[in-house]
Amino acid sequence: MQAVHRLLRERLDRVPRSAVWEQIHRAFEIGEPRDRNLHFNAEQRRLLREQCRSAWGFDPLEGFPQGNRREVAAEAIDEKIARERPDDRYVLVKGRLPEPLPPLASDLSLRVPVSGLNPDAIAQVVVIENLDSFDDWYAFRSPAELADALVLYRGHAGLARGTRNLLSILPEHIPVTVFPDWDPAGLLIALTLPRADALLAPTLTDALLAKGSPEHFAGQHREARHLDNADLGGWQPVWDAMKAARISLKQQHMLALGAALRRISLGDRSTTVQIRDDAE
């Protein structure tokens, strides 16, 4: 759809025969293949515009319909082309919900619109990477200082965008703590969120380290390269420990082995972080 829009908007007389344009040509049988290009004259562009409008339900020259799926459905045949996804404005939360939302039992969570959360009534936020760990949050050995936190599932795809939208509007005085897997991908998730003031990391023990996956760590080489070139501040000792261990530890292993979680500030560039539990 974007390719056709650009062809019509710029009145192109040819385009490269890419996989996208080969698909368009098979679908509409318009355009003349020559050499490595697909050629269009003015009449062929007009016919392509008409056929696309009939197939898609909107004028490709005017671009994608704006809005969510309900709004786009008024024009387009495929409502899923909407740029705004169902979860873009929503987050999945539990813990201490801000007023006027009601209190929740520890095993309950609530999907709410970002606009339904009063930022001024939020004391602090904990963002959790994995959904089952979000569900099991109260079973983790987390710091007592997080007892009044709004607990937020980071999510993936659209739901992650909802999380990012909420974090981007939080007042600066509200601390945000991120709880990811203990591996390069998890640390990069924490580093690239719109807001992150602290990281929850496990106190390492021999039993916990034995559960780590060298294969998963090795597969995250792109994330590792990014972290090597990033200013990690107070999280640098965490990354150093990961590189020394060369394993990926999942949140589920931290829970299963009862690992104590420690809150490590991003902004403190002088703190020495206790990584191992020397008492074990």
XYZ file of N, CA and C in Angstrom:
840
model
N 0.827 -1.206 0.000
C 0.000 0.000 0.000
C 0.863 1.259 0.000
N 1.931 1.225 0.801
C 2.842 2.370 0.814
C 3.544 2.524 -0.525
N 3.899 1.397 -1.144
C 4.583 1.458 -2.437
C 3.687 2.069 -3.502
N 2.412 1.664 -3.523
C 1.479 2.230 -4.500
C 1.251 3.709 -4.223
N 1.117 4.075 -2.960
C 0.932 5.481 -2.603
C 2.092 6.331 -3.127
N 3.310 5.852 -2.954
C 4.480 6.614 -3.415
C 4.504 6.709 -4.941
N 4.174 5.619 -5.622
C 4.128 5.645 -7.091
C 3.164 6.704 -7.590
N 1.959 6.749 -7.006
C 0.945 7.691 -7.452
C 1.277 9.121 -7.049
N 1.764 9.290 -5.822
C 2.059 10.644 -5.334
C 3.178 11.290 -6.136
N 4.205 10.526 -6.455
C 5.367 11.075 -7.159
C 5.293 10.897 -8.670
N 4.196 10.286 -9.139
C 3.969 10.060 -10.574
C 5.183 9.375 -11.215
N 5.627 8.316 -10.598
C 6.794 7.594 -11.087
C 6.455 6.854 -12.367
N 7.411 6.830 -13.295
C 7.176 6.075 -14.531
C 7.781 4.681 -14.480
N 8.533 4.386 -13.403
C 9.076 3.035 -13.239
C 9.481 2.825 -11.788
N 9.470 1.552 -11.401
C 9.902 1.167 -10.061
C 10.711 -0.118 -10.183
N 11.655 -0.365 -9.261
C 12.410 -1.625 -9.305
C 11.487 -2.818 -9.085
N 11.810 -3.921 -9.738
C 10.982 -5.127 -9.616
C 11.342 -5.869 -8.325
N 11.032 -5.234 -7.227
C 11.272 -5.824 -5.912
C 10.218 -6.875 -5.616
N 10.383 -7.579 -4.495
C 9.390 -8.580 -4.113
C 8.026 -7.952 -3.902
N 8.017 -6.719 -3.341
C 6.749 -6.026 -3.113
C 6.060 -5.714 -4.435
N 6.835 -5.187 -5.400
C 6.217 -4.815 -6.659
C 5.849 -6.032 -7.499
N 6.574 -7.121 -7.354
C 6.173 -8.350 -8.033
C 4.823 -8.824 -7.496
N 4.614 -8.675 -6.192
C 3.338 -9.057 -5.585
C 2.217 -8.154 -6.094
N 2.476 -6.855 -6.191
C 1.466 -5.920 -6.704
C 1.123 -6.242 -8.154
N 2.156 -6.546 -8.922
C 1.931 -6.838 -10.345
C 1.116 -8.116 -10.529
N 1.374 -9.123 -9.700
C 0.588 -10.358 -9.785
C -0.867 -10.111 -9.394
N -1.069 -9.247 -8.430
C -2.432 -9.007 -7.940
C -3.276 -8.210 -8.926
N -2.671 -7.197 -9.579
C -3.465 -6.279 -10.409
C -3.148 -6.360 -11.901
N -2.045 -7.015 -12.259
C -1.654 -7.196 -13.662
C -1.597 -5.868 -14.401
N -1.055 -4.880 -13.740
C -0.886 -3.551 -14.340
C 0.592 -3.188 -14.247
N 1.123 -2.584 -15.302
C 2.533 -2.247 -15.373
C 3.242 -3.140 -16.367
N 4.272 -2.614 -16.985
C 4.999 -3.341 -18.020
C 6.382 -3.734 -17.511
N 6.638 -5.038 -17.331
C 7.966 -5.468 -16.887
C 8.992 -5.308 -18.006
N 10.041 -4.581 -17.707
C 11.147 -4.419 -18.651
C 12.451 -4.378 -17.888
N 13.352 -5.260 -18.255
C 14.639 -5.368 -17.568
C 14.391 -5.599 -16.071
N 14.966 -4.756 -15.250
C 14.818 -4.928 -13.801
C 13.764 -3.995 -13.219
N 12.969 -3.378 -14.071
C 11.992 -2.394 -13.621
C 10.583 -2.760 -14.083
N 9.628 -2.143 -13.421
C 8.230 -2.226 -13.812
C 7.814 -0.821 -14.231
N 7.364 -0.672 -15.465
C 7.105 0.657 -16.032
C 5.605 0.966 -16.022
N 5.290 2.251 -15.771
C 3.903 2.718 -15.723
C 3.782 4.020 -16.503
N 2.783 4.077 -17.390
C 2.439 5.370 -17.984
C 1.276 5.971 -17.207
N 0.823 7.135 -17.604
C -0.219 7.832 -16.854
C -1.505 7.004 -16.780
N -1.886 6.362 -17.887
C -3.116 5.573 -17.897
C -2.998 4.349 -16.991
N -1.835 3.740 -16.953
C -1.634 2.573 -16.082
C -1.665 2.971 -14.606
N -1.134 4.146 -14.325
C -1.215 4.621 -12.933
C -2.661 4.881 -12.542
N -3.451 5.422 -13.477
C -4.860 5.680 -13.183
C -5.606 4.369 -12.935
N -5.357 3.369 -13.769
C -6.016 2.078 -13.600
C -5.594 1.413 -12.287
N -4.310 1.534 -11.960
C -3.846 0.949 -10.701
C -4.523 1.623 -9.523
N -4.663 2.931 -9.592
C -5.331 3.656 -8.500
C -6.768 3.176 -8.342
N -7.488 3.006 -9.432
C -8.881 2.575 -9.369
C -9.001 1.162 -8.819
N -8.140 0.259 -9.289
C -8.233 -1.126 -8.827
C -7.856 -1.252 -7.355
N -6.867 -0.500 -6.923
C -6.495 -0.529 -5.510
C -7.604 0.045 -4.645
N -8.228 1.109 -5.107
C -9.333 1.696 -4.347
C -10.474 0.694 -4.206
N -10.743 -0.070 -5.259
C -11.791 -1.082 -5.202
C -11.404 -2.239 -4.282
N -10.130 -2.637 -4.315
C -9.684 -3.785 -3.517
C -9.491 -3.433 -2.055
N -9.074 -2.208 -1.786
C -8.705 -1.825 -0.420
C -9.770 -1.000 0.286
N -10.650 -0.358 -0.473
C -11.716 0.417 0.145
C -11.355 1.863 0.412
N -10.160 2.297 0.032
C -9.769 3.697 0.195
C -8.857 4.093 -0.957
N -8.727 5.396 -1.171
C -7.920 5.923 -2.268
C -6.440 5.858 -1.898
N -5.628 5.046 -2.588
C -4.210 4.935 -2.217
C -3.434 6.227 -2.416
N -3.909 7.109 -3.287
C -3.219 8.375 -3.475
C -3.316 9.245 -2.233
N -4.403 9.124 -1.484
C -4.593 9.933 -0.281
C -3.892 9.334 0.937
N -3.383 8.113 0.833
C -2.667 7.504 1.944
C -3.578 6.708 2.858
N -2.976 6.139 3.878
C -3.705 5.281 4.804
C -4.766 6.067 5.578
N -5.933 5.476 5.800
C -6.905 6.100 6.708
C -6.304 6.207 8.111
N -6.619 7.264 8.800
C -6.078 7.508 10.134
C -7.038 7.001 11.203
N -6.456 6.639 12.355
C -7.280 6.271 13.488
C -7.093 4.831 13.905
N -8.005 4.358 14.788
C -7.958 2.984 15.255
C -8.747 2.090 14.291
N -8.857 0.816 14.629
C -9.497 -0.121 13.712
C -10.969 0.197 13.488
N -11.644 0.649 14.508
C -13.061 1.004 14.350
C -13.207 2.168 13.376
N -12.329 3.170 13.486
C -12.402 4.333 12.606
C -11.988 3.987 11.183
N -10.947 3.161 11.049
C -10.466 2.788 9.718
C -11.481 1.902 9.000
N -12.238 1.100 9.768
C -13.229 0.213 9.165
C -14.307 0.982 8.396
N -14.494 2.258 8.707
C -15.476 3.068 7.994
C -15.055 3.307 6.544
N -13.736 3.150 6.253
C -13.243 3.378 4.894
C -12.659 2.113 4.280
N -11.735 1.475 4.992
C -10.971 0.381 4.420
C -11.696 -0.952 4.555
N -11.366 -1.891 3.662
C -11.909 -3.243 3.751
C -11.167 -4.033 4.819
N -9.855 -3.854 4.887
C -9.054 -4.526 5.916
C -8.783 -3.538 7.048
N -9.537 -3.663 8.136
C -9.400 -2.707 9.243
C -8.072 -2.852 9.973
N -7.369 -3.965 9.756
C -6.123 -4.210 10.478
C -4.955 -3.372 9.954
N -5.176 -2.605 8.890
C -4.111 -1.706 8.426
C -4.023 -0.450 9.299
N -4.942 -0.299 10.231
C -4.915 0.894 11.094
C -3.577 0.997 11.807
N -3.010 2.185 11.801
C -1.717 2.400 12.461
C -1.862 2.295 13.973
N -2.997 2.681 14.494
C -3.220 2.567 15.937
C -3.762 1.184 16.243
N -3.004 0.407 17.023
C -3.379 -0.959 17.348
C -4.238 -0.996 18.611
N -4.948 -2.098 18.851
C -5.872 -2.157 19.993
C -5.223 -1.862 21.339
N -3.947 -2.216 21.510
C -3.317 -2.037 22.816
C -2.510 -0.749 22.946
N -2.476 0.066 21.892
C -1.627 1.263 21.934
C -1.980 2.193 23.085
N -3.256 2.244 23.436
C -3.702 3.169 24.486
C -3.985 2.464 25.810
N -3.632 1.178 25.901
C -3.970 0.395 27.087
C -2.727 -0.205 27.731
N -2.829 -0.451 29.025
C -1.775 -1.137 29.769
C -2.405 -2.185 30.679
N -1.610 -3.202 31.011
C -2.045 -4.235 31.949
C -1.340 -3.990 33.272
N -2.111 -3.774 34.334
C -1.535 -3.354 35.610
C -2.082 -4.189 36.764
N -1.340 -4.162 37.865
C -1.782 -4.724 39.138
C -1.054 -3.953 40.223
N -1.129 -4.438 41.464
C -0.453 -3.734 42.553
C -1.286 -2.599 43.098
N -0.623 -1.526 43.504
C -1.305 -0.370 44.087
C -1.831 0.532 42.975
N -3.104 0.373 42.652
C -3.695 1.177 41.589
C -3.971 2.586 42.095
N -3.753 3.602 41.249
C -4.010 4.975 41.681
C -5.503 5.249 41.787
N -5.883 6.074 42.718
C -7.283 6.480 42.830
C -7.702 7.204 41.555
N -8.952 7.044 41.131
C -10.092 6.433 41.831
C -10.296 4.955 41.516
N -9.286 4.272 40.955
C -9.441 2.854 40.669
C -9.510 2.060 41.972
N -10.247 0.951 41.976
C -10.431 0.187 43.218
C -9.195 -0.660 43.536
N -9.020 -1.050 44.797
C -7.945 -1.984 45.161
C -8.182 -3.342 44.499
N -7.067 -4.046 44.199
C -7.155 -5.364 43.589
C -6.524 -6.410 44.489
N -7.073 -7.619 44.481
C -6.407 -8.734 45.140
C -5.103 -9.038 44.415
N -4.162 -9.669 45.107
C -2.825 -9.857 44.555
C -2.811 -10.725 43.306
N -3.813 -11.585 43.130
C -3.827 -12.463 41.967
C -4.637 -11.892 40.802
N -5.063 -10.636 40.911
C -5.851 -9.996 39.862
C -5.041 -8.909 39.165
N -5.368 -8.694 37.905
C -4.786 -7.584 37.150
C -5.904 -6.916 36.365
N -5.608 -5.755 35.819
C -6.637 -4.949 35.161
C -6.050 -4.317 33.905
N -6.774 -4.458 32.799
C -6.385 -3.784 31.562
C -7.122 -2.457 31.516
N -6.372 -1.370 31.534
C -6.992 -0.047 31.632
C -6.429 0.876 30.553
N -7.198 1.851 30.105
C -6.656 2.848 29.191
C -5.648 3.733 29.916
N -4.618 4.130 29.201
C -3.614 5.009 29.797
C -4.266 6.270 30.346
N -5.285 6.760 29.648
C -5.975 7.964 30.093
C -6.749 7.743 31.390
N -6.988 6.470 31.768
C -7.712 6.177 32.992
C -6.836 6.105 34.223
N -5.523 6.294 34.068
C -4.598 6.285 35.194
C -4.198 7.710 35.543
N -4.414 8.104 36.762
C -4.061 9.442 37.211
C -2.586 9.461 37.605
N -1.710 10.078 36.791
C -0.275 10.062 37.095
C 0.050 10.662 38.452
N -0.702 11.660 38.864
C -0.419 12.325 40.133
C -0.716 11.439 41.341
N -1.479 10.347 41.129
C -1.820 9.449 42.228
C -0.943 8.196 42.239
N 0.058 8.129 41.361
C 0.958 6.979 41.289
C 2.199 7.272 42.123
N 2.518 6.385 43.062
C 3.691 6.578 43.910
C 4.969 6.170 43.186
N 4.954 5.009 42.568
C 6.088 4.506 41.802
C 5.596 3.392 40.895
N 6.452 2.993 39.928
C 6.061 2.011 38.930
C 7.134 0.922 38.860
N 6.669 -0.323 38.746
C 7.546 -1.453 38.431
C 7.102 -2.019 37.082
N 8.019 -2.113 36.133
C 7.735 -2.663 34.811
C 8.341 -4.060 34.735
N 7.534 -5.062 34.407
C 7.980 -6.457 34.375
C 7.968 -6.969 32.939
N 9.058 -7.633 32.557
C 9.219 -8.061 31.163
C 8.244 -9.155 30.754
N 8.135 -10.222 31.529
C 7.381 -11.412 31.111
C 6.018 -11.494 31.788
N 5.032 -11.990 31.046
C 3.661 -11.998 31.551
C 3.488 -12.931 32.744
N 4.080 -14.140 32.718
C 3.893 -15.032 33.855
C 4.582 -14.505 35.108
N 5.689 -13.781 34.924
C 6.347 -13.168 36.080
C 5.548 -11.984 36.601
N 4.872 -11.281 35.699
C 3.926 -10.242 36.109
C 2.810 -10.861 36.958
N 2.278 -11.995 36.503
C 1.226 -12.679 37.260
C 1.723 -13.123 38.636
N 2.992 -13.549 38.710
C 3.562 -14.096 39.948
C 4.317 -13.060 40.774
N 4.120 -11.792 40.485
C 4.929 -10.746 41.095
C 5.025 -10.876 42.609
N 3.919 -11.148 43.260
C 3.918 -11.157 44.731
C 4.629 -12.378 45.317
N 5.013 -13.326 44.476
C 5.770 -14.482 44.966
C 7.281 -14.245 44.911
N 7.721 -13.187 44.244
C 9.144 -12.882 44.176
C 9.625 -12.258 45.490
N 10.896 -12.428 45.775
C 11.519 -11.793 46.947
C 11.996 -10.400 46.545
N 11.035 -9.495 46.414
C 11.341 -8.136 45.961
C 11.571 -7.224 47.152
N 12.260 -6.089 46.943
C 12.503 -5.150 48.043
C 11.201 -4.606 48.629
N 11.171 -4.456 49.940
C 9.974 -3.964 50.626
C 9.594 -2.570 50.165
N 10.559 -1.800 49.698
C 10.292 -0.420 49.273
C 9.385 -0.344 48.050
N 9.152 -1.467 47.374
C 8.309 -1.482 46.182
C 6.869 -1.880 46.494
N 6.520 -1.975 47.773
C 5.199 -2.463 48.161
C 4.062 -1.592 47.644
N 4.296 -0.303 47.455
C 3.218 0.587 47.018
C 3.281 0.892 45.525
N 3.978 0.043 44.767
C 4.185 0.325 43.346
C 2.985 -0.096 42.497
N 2.747 0.657 41.445
C 1.873 0.225 40.371
C 2.704 -0.714 39.506
N 2.266 -1.963 39.362
C 3.022 -2.978 38.638
C 2.479 -3.063 37.218
N 3.372 -2.953 36.256
C 3.006 -2.778 34.857
C 3.656 -3.867 34.013
N 2.851 -4.583 33.227
C 3.405 -5.565 32.289
C 3.946 -4.826 31.081
N 5.218 -5.064 30.792
C 5.837 -4.353 29.669
C 5.173 -4.708 28.347
N 4.903 -6.003 28.136
C 4.209 -6.422 26.935
C 5.080 -6.421 25.696
N 4.470 -6.820 24.592
C 5.135 -6.858 23.300
C 4.205 -6.228 22.266
N 4.799 -5.803 21.161
C 4.034 -5.201 20.067
C 3.167 -4.047 20.587
N 1.829 -4.112 20.344
C 0.957 -3.002 20.719
C 0.943 -2.728 22.197
N 0.943 -3.793 23.013
C 0.891 -3.598 24.454
C 2.154 -2.890 24.952
N 3.288 -3.181 24.330
C 4.519 -2.477 24.697
C 4.414 -0.997 24.361
N 3.706 -0.660 23.284
C 3.523 0.750 22.943
C 2.655 1.446 23.982
N 1.658 0.739 24.506
C 0.865 1.322 25.581
C 1.717 1.602 26.801
N 2.601 0.672 27.139
C 3.513 0.868 28.265
C 4.408 2.073 28.034
N 4.946 2.171 26.844
C 5.829 3.304 26.528
C 5.054 4.622 26.595
N 3.803 4.600 26.140
C 2.995 5.817 26.206
C 2.789 6.256 27.651
N 2.520 5.307 28.548
C 2.323 5.655 29.950
C 3.621 6.190 30.563
N 4.732 5.506 30.323
C 5.996 5.941 30.912
C 6.403 7.327 30.416
N 6.045 7.638 29.182
C 6.447 8.925 28.619
C 5.701 10.105 29.231
N 4.545 9.847 29.876
C 3.795 10.959 30.469
C 3.919 11.003 31.986
N 4.670 10.081 32.578
C 4.824 10.092 34.029
C 5.640 11.301 34.471
N 5.238 11.966 35.540
C 6.072 13.044 36.088
C 7.441 12.515 36.503
N 8.451 13.348 36.409
C 9.824 12.941 36.662
C 10.040 12.434 38.084
N 9.222 12.903 39.032
C 9.462 12.515 40.423
C 8.968 11.106 40.741
N 8.251 10.479 39.813
C 7.753 9.120 40.046
C 8.818 8.125 39.601
N 9.408 7.367 40.522
C 10.472 6.426 40.145
C 9.925 5.228 39.364
N 10.704 4.797 38.388
C 10.356 3.649 37.562
C 11.441 2.593 37.721
N 11.040 1.405 38.170
C 11.949 0.280 38.335
C 11.600 -0.785 37.307
N 12.599 -1.308 36.614
C 12.379 -2.293 35.556
C 12.882 -3.657 36.017
N 12.057 -4.684 35.810
C 12.423 -6.049 36.177
C 12.411 -6.921 34.926
N 13.579 -7.151 34.298
C 13.660 -7.992 33.106
C 14.370 -9.313 33.420
N 14.517 -10.147 32.405
C 15.425 -11.283 32.516
C 16.845 -10.761 32.735
N 17.685 -11.610 33.348
C 19.080 -11.232 33.601
C 19.906 -11.689 32.407
N 19.864 -10.907 31.345
C 20.618 -11.213 30.135
C 20.699 -9.942 29.291
N 21.485 -9.955 28.198
C 21.644 -8.735 27.397
C 20.318 -8.173 26.883
N 19.409 -9.045 26.431
C 18.132 -8.552 25.911
C 17.322 -7.872 27.002
N 17.310 -8.458 28.191
C 16.567 -7.850 29.292
C 17.140 -6.523 29.712
N 18.473 -6.449 29.785
C 19.105 -5.196 30.177
C 18.872 -4.121 29.123
N 18.873 -4.512 27.859
C 18.621 -3.533 26.800
C 17.173 -3.052 26.832
N 16.229 -3.929 27.168
C 14.837 -3.510 27.339
C 14.757 -2.402 28.382
N 15.413 -2.618 29.515
C 15.384 -1.621 30.586
C 16.014 -0.312 30.136
N 17.111 -0.420 29.389
C 17.853 0.778 28.984
C 17.097 1.608 27.955
N 16.268 0.975 27.134
C 15.628 1.678 26.026
C 14.184 2.086 26.297
N 13.684 1.834 27.496
C 12.360 2.345 27.835
C 12.393 3.867 27.954
N 11.250 4.530 27.736
C 11.240 5.988 27.873
C 11.651 6.472 29.265
N 11.369 5.662 30.286
C 11.738 6.000 31.662
C 12.246 4.745 32.345
N 13.373 4.854 33.031
C 13.896 3.767 33.859
C 14.880 4.378 34.830
N 14.562 4.303 36.106
C 15.438 4.864 37.132
C 16.227 3.793 37.869
N 15.719 2.557 37.852
C 16.384 1.486 38.582
C 16.075 0.154 37.929
N 16.920 -0.826 38.248
C 16.807 -2.168 37.709
C 16.665 -3.152 38.854
N 15.795 -4.145 38.685
C 15.722 -5.249 39.637
C 16.558 -6.400 39.098
N 17.565 -6.792 39.862
C 18.455 -7.878 39.449
C 18.580 -8.875 40.588
N 18.773 -10.144 40.266
C 18.873 -11.156 41.318
C 20.242 -11.136 41.985
N 20.277 -11.477 43.267
C 21.538 -11.778 43.923
C 21.967 -13.164 43.458
N 23.139 -13.264 42.877
C 23.567 -14.500 42.233
C 24.059 -15.515 43.250
N 23.666 -16.743 43.045
C 24.144 -17.873 43.833
C 24.599 -18.952 42.860
N 25.355 -19.912 43.357
C 25.810 -20.999 42.498
C 24.620 -21.768 41.928
N 23.586 -21.981 42.752
C 22.409 -22.711 42.291
C 21.689 -21.965 41.169
N 21.584 -20.636 41.305
C 20.919 -19.848 40.274
C 21.762 -19.816 39.003
N 23.063 -19.608 39.126
C 23.935 -19.571 37.956
C 23.900 -20.889 37.189
N 23.696 -21.985 37.904
C 23.643 -23.292 37.243
C 22.435 -23.417 36.328
N 21.426 -22.580 36.526
C 20.220 -22.602 35.701
C 20.358 -21.736 34.448
N 21.465 -21.022 34.326
C 21.632 -20.105 33.206
C 21.873 -20.820 31.887
N 21.493 -20.148 30.791
C 21.627 -20.722 29.454
C 22.738 -20.019 28.680
N 23.878 -20.685 28.423
C 24.923 -20.085 27.580
C 24.439 -19.874 26.145
N 23.572 -20.778 25.649
C 23.087 -20.657 24.274
C 22.259 -19.389 24.091
N 21.375 -19.105 25.044
C 20.550 -17.898 24.934
C 21.402 -16.647 25.043
N 22.415 -16.676 25.889
C 23.322 -15.528 25.984
C 24.039 -15.315 24.656
N 24.569 -16.389 24.068
C 25.305 -16.270 22.811
C 24.416 -15.762 21.686
N 23.133 -16.096 21.735
C 22.213 -15.643 20.698
C 21.842 -14.179 20.785
N 22.250 -13.500 21.848
C 21.919 -12.083 22.038
C 23.142 -11.196 21.788
N 23.918 -11.557 20.768
C 25.163 -10.830 20.507
C 24.918 -9.397 20.043
N 23.812 -9.155 19.357
C 23.523 -7.782 18.922
C 23.217 -6.890 20.124
N 22.423 -7.411 21.040
C 22.131 -6.653 22.259
C 23.402 -6.417 23.064
N 24.269 -7.433 23.113
C 25.524 -7.293 23.852
C 26.405 -6.213 23.240
N 26.447 -6.167 21.924
C 27.253 -5.147 21.259
C 26.725 -3.748 21.566
N 25.412 -3.617 21.596
C 24.815 -2.325 21.933
C 25.174 -1.922 23.358
N 25.096 -2.856 24.287
C 25.398 -2.552 25.690
C 26.861 -2.180 25.884
N 27.737 -2.800 25.114
C 29.162 -2.479 25.225
C 29.446 -1.027 24.850
N 28.585 -0.448 24.010
C 28.796 0.926 23.547
C 27.892 1.937 24.241
N 27.150 1.493 25.252
C 26.191 2.372 25.926
C 26.742 2.848 27.265
N 26.255 4.007 27.711
C 26.555 4.509 29.045
C 25.549 3.882 29.999
N 25.986 2.895 30.749
C 25.086 2.143 31.616
C 25.020 2.682 33.032
N 25.840 3.661 33.354
C 25.783 4.253 34.676
C 25.903 3.215 35.769
N 24.968 3.242 36.711
C 24.991 2.323 37.828
C 24.708 0.884 37.452
N 24.294 0.633 36.194
C 24.051 -0.727 35.741
C 25.287 -1.383 35.135
N 26.381 -0.649 35.033
C 27.583 -1.219 34.433
C 28.065 -2.474 35.171
N 28.056 -2.500 36.526
C 28.469 -3.742 37.203
C 27.579 -4.936 36.878
N 26.300 -4.683 36.613
C 25.401 -5.764 36.233
C 25.818 -6.334 34.882
N 26.101 -5.460 33.940
C 26.532 -5.912 32.619
C 27.886 -6.622 32.697
N 28.777 -6.119 33.524
C 30.070 -6.788 33.701
C 29.888 -8.200 34.248
N 28.954 -8.361 35.185
C 28.691 -9.688 35.755
C 28.086 -10.621 34.717
N 27.194 -10.092 33.872
C 26.615 -10.910 32.814
C 27.693 -11.398 31.852
N 28.583 -10.499 31.468
C 29.638 -10.886 30.532
C 30.579 -11.907 31.153
N 30.823 -11.784 32.441
C 31.698 -12.750 33.113
C 31.031 -14.122 33.191
N 29.725 -14.137 33.453
C 29.015 -15.414 33.581
C 28.669 -16.017 32.225
N 28.396 -15.142 31.232
C 28.049 -15.558 29.861
C 26.862 -16.523 29.836
N 25.835 -16.184 30.602
C 24.606 -16.967 30.633
C 23.408 -16.023 30.642
N 22.252 -16.591 30.304
C 20.977 -15.888 30.402
C 20.169 -16.517 31.522
N 19.773 -15.699 32.491
C 18.942 -16.157 33.599
C 17.533 -15.596 33.422
N 16.558 -16.479 33.433
C 15.185 -16.058 33.234
C 14.522 -15.718 34.567
N 13.525 -14.866 34.499
C 12.783 -14.491 35.694
C 12.177 -15.718 36.384
N 11.786 -16.697 35.597
C 11.163 -17.885 36.167
C 12.148 -18.657 37.054
N 13.433 -18.674 36.689
C 14.441 -19.336 37.517
C 14.672 -18.560 38.816
N 14.630 -17.243 38.729
C 14.777 -16.431 39.939
C 13.670 -16.757 40.934
N 12.451 -16.930 40.411
C 11.313 -17.236 41.275
C 11.410 -18.659 41.833
N 11.736 -19.603 40.964
C 11.774 -21.003 41.375
C 12.810 -21.252 42.461
N 13.929 -20.505 42.404
C 14.998 -20.704 43.375
C 14.952 -19.685 44.513
N 13.918 -18.858 44.534
C 13.761 -17.900 45.623
C 14.860 -16.855 45.685
N 15.352 -16.417 44.533
C 16.433 -15.436 44.508
C 15.959 -14.090 45.048
N 16.776 -13.476 45.883
C 16.466 -12.135 46.379
C 16.753 -11.114 45.283
N 15.816 -10.208 45.078
C 15.979 -9.167 44.065
C 16.504 -7.897 44.702
N 17.414 -7.233 44.002
C 17.995 -5.984 44.481
C 17.681 -4.860 43.500
N 17.363 -3.711 44.036
C 17.057 -2.540 43.211
C 18.336 -1.750 42.999
N 18.748 -1.599 41.733
C 20.023 -0.968 41.385
C 19.735 0.293 40.585
N 20.157 1.415 41.080
C 19.867 2.700 40.454
C 20.682 2.882 39.181
N 20.043 3.423 38.159
C 20.742 3.752 36.918
C 21.605 4.980 37.078
N 21.119 5.949 37.846
C 21.791 7.234 37.916
C 23.032 7.263 38.781
N 23.174 6.308 39.694
C 24.319 6.319 40.610
C 25.508 5.677 39.934
N 26.434 6.481 39.483
C 27.595 5.996 38.755
C 28.791 5.703 39.654
N 28.583 5.742 40.960
C 29.695 5.496 41.866
C 29.441 4.317 42.795
N 28.252 3.726 42.724
C 27.897 2.665 43.651
C 28.536 1.348 43.243
N 29.073 0.629 44.196
C 29.539 -0.723 43.979
C 28.387 -1.686 44.276
N 27.954 -2.429 43.284
C 26.771 -3.268 43.415
C 27.168 -4.644 43.909
N 26.473 -5.165 44.930
C 26.698 -6.519 45.381
C 26.009 -7.460 44.404
N 26.829 -8.269 43.728
C 26.307 -9.144 42.674
C 26.050 -10.549 43.223
N 26.983 -11.067 44.039
C 26.856 -12.427 44.535
C 26.430 -12.441 45.993
N 25.788 -13.538 46.371
C 25.452 -13.766 47.767
C 26.579 -14.580 48.381
N 27.505 -13.892 49.026
C 28.694 -14.548 49.556
C 28.387 -15.427 50.755
N 27.162 -15.300 51.286
C 26.804 -16.087 52.461
C 26.451 -17.514 52.109
N 26.175 -17.761 50.812
C 25.747 -19.109 50.460
C 26.946 -20.077 50.487
